[in-house]
Each structure stands twice: as C-alpha cells, then as structure tokens.
Amino acid sequence: MKRISLLFIFLILLSGLGTAGDFPKQSNKKRKVPIKSTTGVPVFRSPIYSPVQVFIYGNVLMVNFQEALKNVLVKIENIETNEIILLKSYDAQIGTVVDVSIYGSGQFQISFSADTYEGYGEFYIYGS
C-alpha cells in the first residue's frame, strides 16, 4: 500500500513538470500595462486618469493617447541591461504600435514625458 501511494505521488509530481516549461511564454491575450504618473498629481478616491494607455498583445506594444499631447518623448528601456531600446518624440494625436519581439526577452520600462504629463510603466517580454 505504501508503494502504491508513493507511486501515485510520484506520478502527480511528474505530470506537473510536463507543463512547467510552457509557463514563461508570451501570452497572446491583450494585457494592460499600468501607467504610474510622476507629475505629483494628488491622490483622489476615484480611478486614476492617465492620458496614455499601454497594452501588450503578444509581441506588439500598443500606445494609445487619450488626449492630444504636444511633443511627447517616449522611451523604452531594458531594465536589466539599462539599454535604451526606443527614444522617440511624438506629436501625439492617436497612438503608435511597437514590435517588441526584436528586443529579446526581459523586463522593460516605458516612460512618457510631455509639458503637462510624465508617467511610466513596466512590462515583460518572454522569449518564444
């Protein structure tokens, strides 16, 4: 009886290892990247409004500007290597799309800087 219970436990552990390798893959679901403001806006007891929304969908990073911002500096940086991946100024009206699969895997930070707004958010890219 003891052998059967040990065999049963061993099979359960072994079946869990088969799916463990699939976990750190990039999801094809649309995920929102939370953007934190750095402009010193007071905290209210309501949802925080950000003029910028960022979503990651598979290997595509979508940046949506909720309102027109003049001369927005967008920077994407690899946090692990401190390498600046993208540094571009936009006259933001609608948004932009960035293919992030070419930058490899790791933890990244996207930051925005304009005359009236500054914010940043962090996201992960998993190897395929």
Coordinates of C-alpha atoms in Angstrom, one line a residue, residues 2 13 20 24 33 36 43-45 63-64 82-83 87 90-93 95 103 118-119:
K2 CA 2.9 2.3 0.8
L13 CA 4.6 15.4 -9.4
A20 CA 6.0 23.8 -16.2
P24 CA 7.1 31.7 -19.2
V33 CA 0.5 47.9 -18.8
K36 CA 2.0 55.5 -13.0
V43 CA -4.3 61.1 -5.0
F44 CA -8.1 61.1 -5.2
R45 CA -10.6 58.4 -4.2
V63 CA 0.4 53.0 -27.1
N64 CA -2.9 54.9 -27.1
N82 CA 19.9 49.7 -18.9
E83 CA 19.9 49.7 -22.7
L87 CA 13.8 57.1 -27.7
Y90 CA 5.8 62.1 -31.0
D91 CA 3.2 64.8 -31.7
A92 CA 0.6 62.6 -30.1
Q93 CA -2.8 62.5 -31.6
G95 CA -1.2 56.4 -30.8
Y103 CA 14.3 43.3 -28.5
E118 CA 5.1 62.4 -17.0
G119 CA 4.5 58.7 -16.4

